[in-house]
mmCIF file of C-alpha atoms in Angstrom:
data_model
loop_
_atom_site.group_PDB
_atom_site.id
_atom_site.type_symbol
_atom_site.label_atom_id
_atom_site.label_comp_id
_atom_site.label_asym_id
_atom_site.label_seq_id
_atom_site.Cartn_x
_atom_site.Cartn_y
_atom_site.Cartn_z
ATOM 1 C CA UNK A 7 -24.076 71.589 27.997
ATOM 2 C CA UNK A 8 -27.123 73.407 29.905
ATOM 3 C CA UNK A 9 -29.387 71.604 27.321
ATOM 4 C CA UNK A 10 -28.099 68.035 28.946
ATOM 5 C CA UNK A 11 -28.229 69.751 32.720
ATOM 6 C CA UNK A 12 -31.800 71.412 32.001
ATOM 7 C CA UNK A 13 -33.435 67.457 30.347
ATOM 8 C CA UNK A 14 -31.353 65.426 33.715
ATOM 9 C CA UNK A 15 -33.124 68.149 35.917
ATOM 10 C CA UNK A 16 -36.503 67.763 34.020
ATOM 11 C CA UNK A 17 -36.423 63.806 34.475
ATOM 12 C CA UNK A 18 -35.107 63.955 38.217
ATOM 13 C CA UNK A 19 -38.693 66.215 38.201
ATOM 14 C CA UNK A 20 -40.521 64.003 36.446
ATOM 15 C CA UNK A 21 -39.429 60.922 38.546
ATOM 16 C CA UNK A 22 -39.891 62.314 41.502
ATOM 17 C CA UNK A 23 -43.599 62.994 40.807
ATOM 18 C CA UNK A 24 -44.256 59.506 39.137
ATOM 19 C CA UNK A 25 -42.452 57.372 42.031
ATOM 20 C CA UNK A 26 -45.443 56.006 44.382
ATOM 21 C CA UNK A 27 -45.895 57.728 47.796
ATOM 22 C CA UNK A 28 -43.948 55.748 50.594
ATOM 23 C CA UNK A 29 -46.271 53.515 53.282
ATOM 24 C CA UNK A 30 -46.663 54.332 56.460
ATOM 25 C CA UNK A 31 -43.870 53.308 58.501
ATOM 26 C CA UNK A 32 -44.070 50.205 60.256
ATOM 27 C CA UNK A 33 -44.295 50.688 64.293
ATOM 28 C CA UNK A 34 -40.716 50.377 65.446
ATOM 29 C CA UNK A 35 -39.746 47.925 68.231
ATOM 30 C CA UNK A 36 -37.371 50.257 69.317
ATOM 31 C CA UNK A 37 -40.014 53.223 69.819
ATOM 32 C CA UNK A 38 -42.767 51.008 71.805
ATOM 33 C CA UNK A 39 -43.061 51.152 75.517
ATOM 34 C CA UNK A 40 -41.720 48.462 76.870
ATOM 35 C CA UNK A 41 -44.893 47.036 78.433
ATOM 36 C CA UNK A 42 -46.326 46.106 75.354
ATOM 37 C CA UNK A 43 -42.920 44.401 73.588
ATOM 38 C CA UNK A 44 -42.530 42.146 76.513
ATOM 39 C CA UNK A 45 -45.512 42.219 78.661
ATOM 40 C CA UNK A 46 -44.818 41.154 82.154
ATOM 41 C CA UNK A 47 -44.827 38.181 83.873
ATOM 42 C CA UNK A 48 -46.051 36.890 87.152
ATOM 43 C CA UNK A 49 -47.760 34.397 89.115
ATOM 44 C CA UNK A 50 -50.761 36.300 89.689
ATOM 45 C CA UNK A 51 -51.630 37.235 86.182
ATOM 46 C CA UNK A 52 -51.880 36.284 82.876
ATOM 47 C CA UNK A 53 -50.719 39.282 80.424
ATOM 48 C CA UNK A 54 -51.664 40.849 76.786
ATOM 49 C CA UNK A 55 -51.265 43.484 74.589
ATOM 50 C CA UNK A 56 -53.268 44.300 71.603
ATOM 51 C CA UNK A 57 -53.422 47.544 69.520
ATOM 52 C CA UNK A 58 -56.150 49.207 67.407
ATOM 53 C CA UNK A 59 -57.853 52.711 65.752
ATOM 54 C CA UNK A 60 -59.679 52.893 69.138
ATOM 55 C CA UNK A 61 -59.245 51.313 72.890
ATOM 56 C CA UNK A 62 -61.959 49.131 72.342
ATOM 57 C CA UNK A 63 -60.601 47.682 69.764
ATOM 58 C CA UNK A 64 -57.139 47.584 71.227
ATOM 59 C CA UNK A 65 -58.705 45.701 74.141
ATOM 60 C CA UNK A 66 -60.309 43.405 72.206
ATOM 61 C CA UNK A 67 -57.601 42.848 70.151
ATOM 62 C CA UNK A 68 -55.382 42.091 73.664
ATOM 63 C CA UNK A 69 -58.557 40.088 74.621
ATOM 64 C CA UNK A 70 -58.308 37.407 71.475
ATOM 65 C CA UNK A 71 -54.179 37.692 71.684
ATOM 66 C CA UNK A 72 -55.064 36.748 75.572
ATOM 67 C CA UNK A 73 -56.810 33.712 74.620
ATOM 68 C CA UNK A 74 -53.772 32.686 72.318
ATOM 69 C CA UNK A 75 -51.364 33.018 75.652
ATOM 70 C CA UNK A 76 -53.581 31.036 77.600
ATOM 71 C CA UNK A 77 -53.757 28.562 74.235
ATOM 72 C CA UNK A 78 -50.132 28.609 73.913
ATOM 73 C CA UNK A 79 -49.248 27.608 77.583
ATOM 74 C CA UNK A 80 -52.080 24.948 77.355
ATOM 75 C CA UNK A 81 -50.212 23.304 74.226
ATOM 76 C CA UNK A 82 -46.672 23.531 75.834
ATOM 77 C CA UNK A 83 -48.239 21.060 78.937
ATOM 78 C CA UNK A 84 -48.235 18.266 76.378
ATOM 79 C CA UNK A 85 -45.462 19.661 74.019
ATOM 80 C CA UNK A 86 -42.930 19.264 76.812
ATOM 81 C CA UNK A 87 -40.404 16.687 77.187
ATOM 82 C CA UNK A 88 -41.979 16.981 81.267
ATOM 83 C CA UNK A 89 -45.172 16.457 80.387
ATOM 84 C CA UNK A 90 -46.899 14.252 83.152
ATOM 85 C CA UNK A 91 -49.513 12.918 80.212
ATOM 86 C CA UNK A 92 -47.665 9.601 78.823
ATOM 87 C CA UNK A 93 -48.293 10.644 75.050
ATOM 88 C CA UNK A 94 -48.114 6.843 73.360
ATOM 89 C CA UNK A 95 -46.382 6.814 70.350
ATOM 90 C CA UNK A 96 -49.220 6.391 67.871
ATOM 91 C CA UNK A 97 -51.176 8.445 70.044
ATOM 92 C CA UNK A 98 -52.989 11.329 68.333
ATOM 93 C CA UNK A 99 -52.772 14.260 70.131
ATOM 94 C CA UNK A 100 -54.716 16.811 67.408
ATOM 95 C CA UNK A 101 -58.439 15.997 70.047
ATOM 96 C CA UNK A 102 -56.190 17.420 73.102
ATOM 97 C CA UNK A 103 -54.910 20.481 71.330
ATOM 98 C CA UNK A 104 -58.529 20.781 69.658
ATOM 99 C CA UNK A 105 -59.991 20.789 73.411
ATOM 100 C CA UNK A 106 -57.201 23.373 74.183
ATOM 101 C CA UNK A 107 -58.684 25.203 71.930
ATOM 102 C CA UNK A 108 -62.401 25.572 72.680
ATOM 103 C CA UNK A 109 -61.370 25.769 76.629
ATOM 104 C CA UNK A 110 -59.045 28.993 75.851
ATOM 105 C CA UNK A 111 -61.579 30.529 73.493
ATOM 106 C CA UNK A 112 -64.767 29.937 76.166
ATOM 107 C CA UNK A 113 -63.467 30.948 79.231
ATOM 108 C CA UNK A 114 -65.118 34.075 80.783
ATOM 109 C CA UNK A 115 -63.022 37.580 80.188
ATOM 110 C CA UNK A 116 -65.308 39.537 82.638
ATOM 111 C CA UNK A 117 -62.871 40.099 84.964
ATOM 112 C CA UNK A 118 -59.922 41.302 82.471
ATOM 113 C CA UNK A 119 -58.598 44.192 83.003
ATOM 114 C CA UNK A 120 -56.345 47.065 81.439
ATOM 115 C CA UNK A 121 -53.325 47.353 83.151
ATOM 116 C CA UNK A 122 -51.780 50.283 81.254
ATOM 117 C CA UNK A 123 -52.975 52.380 77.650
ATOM 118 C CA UNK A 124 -51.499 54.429 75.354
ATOM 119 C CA UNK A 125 -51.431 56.106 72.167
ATOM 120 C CA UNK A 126 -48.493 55.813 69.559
ATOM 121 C CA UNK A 127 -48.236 56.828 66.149
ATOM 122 C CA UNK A 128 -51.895 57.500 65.953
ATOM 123 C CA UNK A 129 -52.492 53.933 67.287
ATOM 124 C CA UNK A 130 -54.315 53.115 70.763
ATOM 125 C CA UNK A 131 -51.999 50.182 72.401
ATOM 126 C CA UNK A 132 -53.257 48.395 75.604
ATOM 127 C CA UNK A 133 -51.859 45.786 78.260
ATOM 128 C CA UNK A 134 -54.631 44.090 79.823
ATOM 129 C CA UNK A 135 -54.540 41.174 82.318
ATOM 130 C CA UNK A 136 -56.554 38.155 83.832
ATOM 131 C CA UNK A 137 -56.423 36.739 87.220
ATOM 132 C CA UNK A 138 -54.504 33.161 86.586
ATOM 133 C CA UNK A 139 -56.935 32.128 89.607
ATOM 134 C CA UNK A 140 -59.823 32.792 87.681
ATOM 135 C CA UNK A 141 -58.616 30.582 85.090
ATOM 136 C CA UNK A 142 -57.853 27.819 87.653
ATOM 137 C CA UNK A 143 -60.992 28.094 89.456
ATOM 138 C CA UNK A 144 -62.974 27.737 86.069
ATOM 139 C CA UNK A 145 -61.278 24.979 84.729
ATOM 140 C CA UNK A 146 -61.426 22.892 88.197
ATOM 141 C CA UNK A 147 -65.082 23.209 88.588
ATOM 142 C CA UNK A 148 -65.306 21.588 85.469
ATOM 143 C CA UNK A 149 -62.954 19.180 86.495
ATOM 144 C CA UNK A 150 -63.595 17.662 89.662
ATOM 145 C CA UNK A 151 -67.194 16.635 88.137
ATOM 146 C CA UNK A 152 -65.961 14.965 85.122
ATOM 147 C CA UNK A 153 -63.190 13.285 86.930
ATOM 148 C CA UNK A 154 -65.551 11.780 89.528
ATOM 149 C CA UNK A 155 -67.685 10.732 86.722
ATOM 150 C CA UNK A 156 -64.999 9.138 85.126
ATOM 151 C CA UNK A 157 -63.994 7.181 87.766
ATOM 152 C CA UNK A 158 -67.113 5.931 88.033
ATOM 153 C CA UNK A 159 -67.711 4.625 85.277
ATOM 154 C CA UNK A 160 -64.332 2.979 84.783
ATOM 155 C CA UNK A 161 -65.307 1.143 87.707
ATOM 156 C CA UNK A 162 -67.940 -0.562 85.991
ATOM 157 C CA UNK A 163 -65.150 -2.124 83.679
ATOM 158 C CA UNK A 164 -64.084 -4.618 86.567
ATOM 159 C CA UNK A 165 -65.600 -8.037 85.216
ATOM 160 C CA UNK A 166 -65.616 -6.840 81.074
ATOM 161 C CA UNK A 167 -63.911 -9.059 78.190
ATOM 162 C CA UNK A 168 -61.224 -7.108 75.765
ATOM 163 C CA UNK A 169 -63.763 -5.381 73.688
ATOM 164 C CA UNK A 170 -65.997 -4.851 75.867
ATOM 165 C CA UNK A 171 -63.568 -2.262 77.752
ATOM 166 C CA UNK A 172 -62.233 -1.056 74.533
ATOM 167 C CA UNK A 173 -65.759 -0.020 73.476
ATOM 168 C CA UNK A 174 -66.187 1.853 76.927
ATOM 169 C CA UNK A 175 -63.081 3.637 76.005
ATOM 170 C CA UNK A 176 -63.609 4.406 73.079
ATOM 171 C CA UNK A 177 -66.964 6.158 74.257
ATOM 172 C CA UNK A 178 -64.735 7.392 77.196
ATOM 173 C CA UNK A 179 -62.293 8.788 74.775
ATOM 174 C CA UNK A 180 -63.715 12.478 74.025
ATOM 175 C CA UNK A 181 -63.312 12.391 78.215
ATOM 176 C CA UNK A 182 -60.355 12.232 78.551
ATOM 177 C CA UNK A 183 -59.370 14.680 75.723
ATOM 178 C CA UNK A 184 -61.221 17.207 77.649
ATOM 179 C CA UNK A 185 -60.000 16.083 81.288
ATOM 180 C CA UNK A 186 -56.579 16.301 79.980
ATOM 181 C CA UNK A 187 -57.024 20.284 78.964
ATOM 182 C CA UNK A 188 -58.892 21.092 82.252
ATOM 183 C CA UNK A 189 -55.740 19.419 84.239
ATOM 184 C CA UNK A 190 -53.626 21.244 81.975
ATOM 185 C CA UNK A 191 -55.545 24.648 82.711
ATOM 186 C CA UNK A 192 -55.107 24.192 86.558
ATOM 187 C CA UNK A 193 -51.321 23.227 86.083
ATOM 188 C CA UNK A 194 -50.661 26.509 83.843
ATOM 189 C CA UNK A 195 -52.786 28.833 85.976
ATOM 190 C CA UNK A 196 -51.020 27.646 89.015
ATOM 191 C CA UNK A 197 -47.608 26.344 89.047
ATOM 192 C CA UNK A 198 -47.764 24.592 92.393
ATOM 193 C CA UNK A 199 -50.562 22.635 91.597
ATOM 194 C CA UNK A 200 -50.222 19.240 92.120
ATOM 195 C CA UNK A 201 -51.475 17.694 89.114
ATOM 196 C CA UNK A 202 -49.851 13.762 89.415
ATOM 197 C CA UNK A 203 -52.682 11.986 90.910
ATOM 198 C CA UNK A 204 -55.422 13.305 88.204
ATOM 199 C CA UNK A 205 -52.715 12.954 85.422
ATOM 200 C CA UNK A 206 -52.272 9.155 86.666
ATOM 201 C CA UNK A 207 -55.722 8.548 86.530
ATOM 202 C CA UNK A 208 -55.865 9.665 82.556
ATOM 203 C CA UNK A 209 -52.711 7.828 81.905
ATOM 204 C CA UNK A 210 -54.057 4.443 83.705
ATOM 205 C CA UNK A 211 -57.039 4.899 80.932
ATOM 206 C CA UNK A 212 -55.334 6.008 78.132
ATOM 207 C CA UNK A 213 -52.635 3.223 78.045
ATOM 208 C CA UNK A 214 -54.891 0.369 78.229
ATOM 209 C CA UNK A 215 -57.256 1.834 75.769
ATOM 210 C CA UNK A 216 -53.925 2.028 73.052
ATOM 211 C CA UNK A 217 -53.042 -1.124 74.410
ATOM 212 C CA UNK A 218 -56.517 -2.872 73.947
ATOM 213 C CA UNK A 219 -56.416 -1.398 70.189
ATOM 214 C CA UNK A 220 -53.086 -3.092 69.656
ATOM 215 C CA UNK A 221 -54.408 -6.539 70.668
ATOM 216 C CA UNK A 222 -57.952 -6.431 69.406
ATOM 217 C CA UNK A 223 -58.968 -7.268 65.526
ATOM 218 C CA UNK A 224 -61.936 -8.751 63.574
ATOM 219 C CA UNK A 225 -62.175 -10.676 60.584
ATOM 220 C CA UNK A 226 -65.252 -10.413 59.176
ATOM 221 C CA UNK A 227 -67.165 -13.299 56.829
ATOM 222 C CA UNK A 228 -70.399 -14.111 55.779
ATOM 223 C CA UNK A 229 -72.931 -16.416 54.185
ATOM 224 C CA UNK A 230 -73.623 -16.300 49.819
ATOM 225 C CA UNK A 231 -76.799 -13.520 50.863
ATOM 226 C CA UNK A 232 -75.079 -11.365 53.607
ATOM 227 C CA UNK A 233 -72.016 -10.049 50.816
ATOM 228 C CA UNK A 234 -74.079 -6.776 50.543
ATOM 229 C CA UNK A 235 -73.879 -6.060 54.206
ATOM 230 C CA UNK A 236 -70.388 -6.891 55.014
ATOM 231 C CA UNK A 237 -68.904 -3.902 53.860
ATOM 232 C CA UNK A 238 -70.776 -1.465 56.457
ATOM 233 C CA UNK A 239 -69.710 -3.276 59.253
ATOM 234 C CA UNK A 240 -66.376 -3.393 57.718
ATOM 235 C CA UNK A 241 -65.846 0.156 57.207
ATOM 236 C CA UNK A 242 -67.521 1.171 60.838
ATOM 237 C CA UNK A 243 -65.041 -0.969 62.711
ATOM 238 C CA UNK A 244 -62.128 0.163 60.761
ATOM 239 C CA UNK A 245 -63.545 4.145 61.723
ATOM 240 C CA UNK A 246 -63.529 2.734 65.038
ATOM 241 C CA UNK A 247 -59.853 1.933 65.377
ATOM 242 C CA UNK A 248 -59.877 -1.588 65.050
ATOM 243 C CA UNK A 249 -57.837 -3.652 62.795
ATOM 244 C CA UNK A 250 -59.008 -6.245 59.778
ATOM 245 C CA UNK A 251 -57.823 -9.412 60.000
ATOM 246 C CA UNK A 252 -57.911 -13.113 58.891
ATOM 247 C CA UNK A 253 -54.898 -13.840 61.440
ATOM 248 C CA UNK A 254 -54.885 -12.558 65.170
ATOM 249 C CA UNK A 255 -52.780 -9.147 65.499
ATOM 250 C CA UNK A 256 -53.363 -9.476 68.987
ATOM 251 C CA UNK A 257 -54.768 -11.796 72.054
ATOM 252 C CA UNK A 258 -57.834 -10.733 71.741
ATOM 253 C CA UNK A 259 -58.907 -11.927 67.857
ATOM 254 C CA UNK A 260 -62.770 -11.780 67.134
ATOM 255 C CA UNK A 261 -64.461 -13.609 64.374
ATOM 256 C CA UNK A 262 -67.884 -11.627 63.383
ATOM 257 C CA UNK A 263 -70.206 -13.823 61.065
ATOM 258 C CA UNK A 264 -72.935 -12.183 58.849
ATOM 259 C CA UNK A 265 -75.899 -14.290 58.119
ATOM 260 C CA UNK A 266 -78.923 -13.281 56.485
ATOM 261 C CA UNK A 267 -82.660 -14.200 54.760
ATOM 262 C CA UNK A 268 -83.998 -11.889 52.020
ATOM 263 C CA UNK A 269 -87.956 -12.348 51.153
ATOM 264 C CA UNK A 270 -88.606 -10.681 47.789
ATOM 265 C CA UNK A 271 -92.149 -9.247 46.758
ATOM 266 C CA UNK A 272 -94.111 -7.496 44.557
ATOM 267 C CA UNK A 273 -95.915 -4.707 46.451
ATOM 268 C CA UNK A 274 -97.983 -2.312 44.197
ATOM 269 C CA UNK A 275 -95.531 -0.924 41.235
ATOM 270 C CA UNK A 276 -92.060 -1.701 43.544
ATOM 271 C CA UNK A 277 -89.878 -4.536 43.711
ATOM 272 C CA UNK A 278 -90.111 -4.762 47.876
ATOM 273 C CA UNK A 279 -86.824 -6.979 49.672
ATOM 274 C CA UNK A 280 -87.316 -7.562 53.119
ATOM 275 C CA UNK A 281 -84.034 -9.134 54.706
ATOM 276 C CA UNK A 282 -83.342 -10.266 58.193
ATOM 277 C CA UNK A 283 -79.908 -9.919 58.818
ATOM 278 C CA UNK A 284 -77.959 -12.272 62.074
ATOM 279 C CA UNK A 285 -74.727 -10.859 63.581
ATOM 280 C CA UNK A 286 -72.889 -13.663 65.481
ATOM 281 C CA UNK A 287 -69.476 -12.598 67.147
ATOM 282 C CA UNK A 288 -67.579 -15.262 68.371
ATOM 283 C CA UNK A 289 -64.214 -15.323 70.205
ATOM 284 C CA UNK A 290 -60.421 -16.844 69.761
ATOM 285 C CA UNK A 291 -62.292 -19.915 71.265
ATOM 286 C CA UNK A 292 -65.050 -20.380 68.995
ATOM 287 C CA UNK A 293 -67.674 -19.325 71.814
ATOM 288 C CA UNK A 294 -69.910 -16.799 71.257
ATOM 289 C CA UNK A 295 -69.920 -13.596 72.888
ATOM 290 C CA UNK A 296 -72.592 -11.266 71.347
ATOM 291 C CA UNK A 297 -75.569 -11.720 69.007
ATOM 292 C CA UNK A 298 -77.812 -9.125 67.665
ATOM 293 C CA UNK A 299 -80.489 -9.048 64.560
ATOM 294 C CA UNK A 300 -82.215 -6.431 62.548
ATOM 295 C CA UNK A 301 -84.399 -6.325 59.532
ATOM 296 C CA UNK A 302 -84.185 -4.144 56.611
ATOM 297 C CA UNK A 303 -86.668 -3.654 53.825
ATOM 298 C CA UNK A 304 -86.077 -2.086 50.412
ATOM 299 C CA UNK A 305 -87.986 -0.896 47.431
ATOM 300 C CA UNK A 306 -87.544 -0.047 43.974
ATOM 301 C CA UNK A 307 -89.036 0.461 40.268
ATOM 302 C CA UNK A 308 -85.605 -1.281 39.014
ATOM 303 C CA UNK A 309 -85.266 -4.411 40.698
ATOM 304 C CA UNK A 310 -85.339 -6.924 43.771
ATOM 305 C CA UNK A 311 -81.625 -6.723 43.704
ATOM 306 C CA UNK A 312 -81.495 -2.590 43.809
ATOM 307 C CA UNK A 313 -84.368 -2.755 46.151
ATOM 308 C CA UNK A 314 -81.733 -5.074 48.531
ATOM 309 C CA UNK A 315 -79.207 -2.256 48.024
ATOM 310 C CA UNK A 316 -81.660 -0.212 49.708
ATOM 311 C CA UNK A 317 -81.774 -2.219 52.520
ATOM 312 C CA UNK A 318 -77.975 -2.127 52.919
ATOM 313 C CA UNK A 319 -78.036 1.867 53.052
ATOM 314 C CA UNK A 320 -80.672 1.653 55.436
ATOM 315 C CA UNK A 321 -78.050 -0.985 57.573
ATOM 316 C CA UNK A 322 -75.323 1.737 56.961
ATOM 317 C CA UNK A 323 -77.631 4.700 58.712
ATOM 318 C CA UNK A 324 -78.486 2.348 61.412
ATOM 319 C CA UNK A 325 -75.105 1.846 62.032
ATOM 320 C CA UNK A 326 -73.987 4.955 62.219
ATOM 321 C CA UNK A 327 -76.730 6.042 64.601
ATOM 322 C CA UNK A 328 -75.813 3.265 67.360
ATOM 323 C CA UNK A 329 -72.557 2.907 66.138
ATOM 324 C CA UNK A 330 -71.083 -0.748 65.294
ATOM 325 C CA UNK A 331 -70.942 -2.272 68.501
ATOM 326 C CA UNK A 332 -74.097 -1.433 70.198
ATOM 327 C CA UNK A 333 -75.418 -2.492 66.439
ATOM 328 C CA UNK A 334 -73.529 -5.924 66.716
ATOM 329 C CA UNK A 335 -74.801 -6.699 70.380
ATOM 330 C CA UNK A 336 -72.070 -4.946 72.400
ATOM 331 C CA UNK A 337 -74.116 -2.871 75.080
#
């Protein structure tokens, strides 16, 4: 009997030894002031906590989570069912939130401040706070200069065919992304900021640049020589937004015609092909609208025909630095 005690007592021991040492407890909601589970809220301020092994690094910890706030109430402009920004419905917003982003993770944190400090469990926790009018005067200065610009140059749209106002927009684009987060920062910061006439303005250019997109398309073509080059312009105006297509999607239905002359040559030890290459675009009516040519020259030790596949990498990089529509005669 004290044989099967003594061996239950020596295992208990031996158990209790072996058994890994518990983790430090978890902070407890329940033991936290209450300043740093729900950090206030007013219009004059916006509020963080943050906790760390020192105050520094519980400020800057409150600091970053500060940024997310201001990040989070940028996101909720566009997420909500109020927003003033007509979202279209194949409209990507991933550039707006991107722009939310990089404005909530540049703006100046000079002026933040800690509101109240303490220490718990061996752990420095901090409130901190930013003036919500230092946010709204940062993000208008920015603004108001963009916006005139903007206007501006929409302006100059007044007597342009289809594409050429969709390839304005499409430059304008990256704009209006970043208008839309600055309107968005004064509208957070400030609740009775009156934001409809500079959200009108954005929604004026977004919906006929989604609508332009709808109604635009090429089909693309070209003589026996060109084959080799069609596929650039192919895959630049299809990056572009802009549909392929041997039937009109649209009103506004674009034919672009590839035409070309290659010269082949020996020039020391390479096969040299020198091609001069015609873009023609012409519209639903047969009429041409834009005309551009460029010459490429290839070499190579295999042949005249790799030495022509040269030339169409060299079309490809030229393309890519003007972009297809500048390349095609669309200034």
């Amino acid at each position: 009997m004290y044989k099967h005690i003594l061996t239950v007592i020596i295992i208990a021991i031996f158990m209790g030894c072996s058994a890994p040492k518990s983790q430090k407890p978890p902070l407890l909601d329940m033991s936290l002031p209450t300043w740093y589970t729900s950090p206030p809220q007013d219009l004059q301020f916006f509020y963080a906590t943050g906790s760390g092994e020192t105050q520094i690094k519980a400020k800057n910890n409150a600091i970053s989570n500060l940024r997310g706030t201001i990040k989070y109430n940028l996101d909720k402009v566009f997420s909500s069912k109020t927003t003033k920004l007509k979202i279209a419905q194949n409209q990507d917003i991933k550039p707006i939130l991107l722009e939310n982003e990089i404005f909530s993770n540049t703006i100046p944190m000079m002026r933040t401040k800690i509101e109240k400090t303490t220490v718990f469990q061996k752990e420095h926790l901090t409130l901190v706070k930013l003036p919500r009018s230092l946010v709204f005067d940062y993000a208008n200065k920015i603004a108001l200069k963009k916006l005139e610009d903007s206007k501006v140059r929409y302006k100059t749209l007044k007597d342009k065919i289809a594409i050429q106002r969709y390839v304005f927009l499409l430059d304008e684009m990256p704009h209006y992304h970043k208008l839309a987060t600055l309107i968005a920062a004064k509208k957070s910061s400030l609740s009775t900021y009156k934001s409809d006439d500079e959200f009108a303005y954005l929604n004026k250019i977004g919906s006929e640049f989604y609508k332009l997109k709808q109604s635009i398309s090429f089909y693309v073509l070209s003589d026996v020589n060109s084959r080799i080059f069609v596929q650039n312009a192919k895959k630049a105006i299809i990056a572009s937004g802009l549909t392929l297509s041997s039937q009109p999607i649209g009103d506004n239905h674009l034919e672009l015609f590839i035409t070309s002359k290659t010269v082949d040559a020996q020039e020391y030890s390479f096969n040299k092909s020198k091609t001069l290459i015609k873009y023609r675009t012409y519209n639903k009516n047969k009429e041409e609208i834009a005309f551009r040519q460029h010459t490429f020259i290839g070499k190579s030790r295999v042949s005249y025909l790799d030495a022509k596949k040269q030339s169409a990498i060299d079309e490809n990089n030229k393309i890519k630095k003007l972009g297809i529509y500048k390349f095609i005669g669309f200034n």
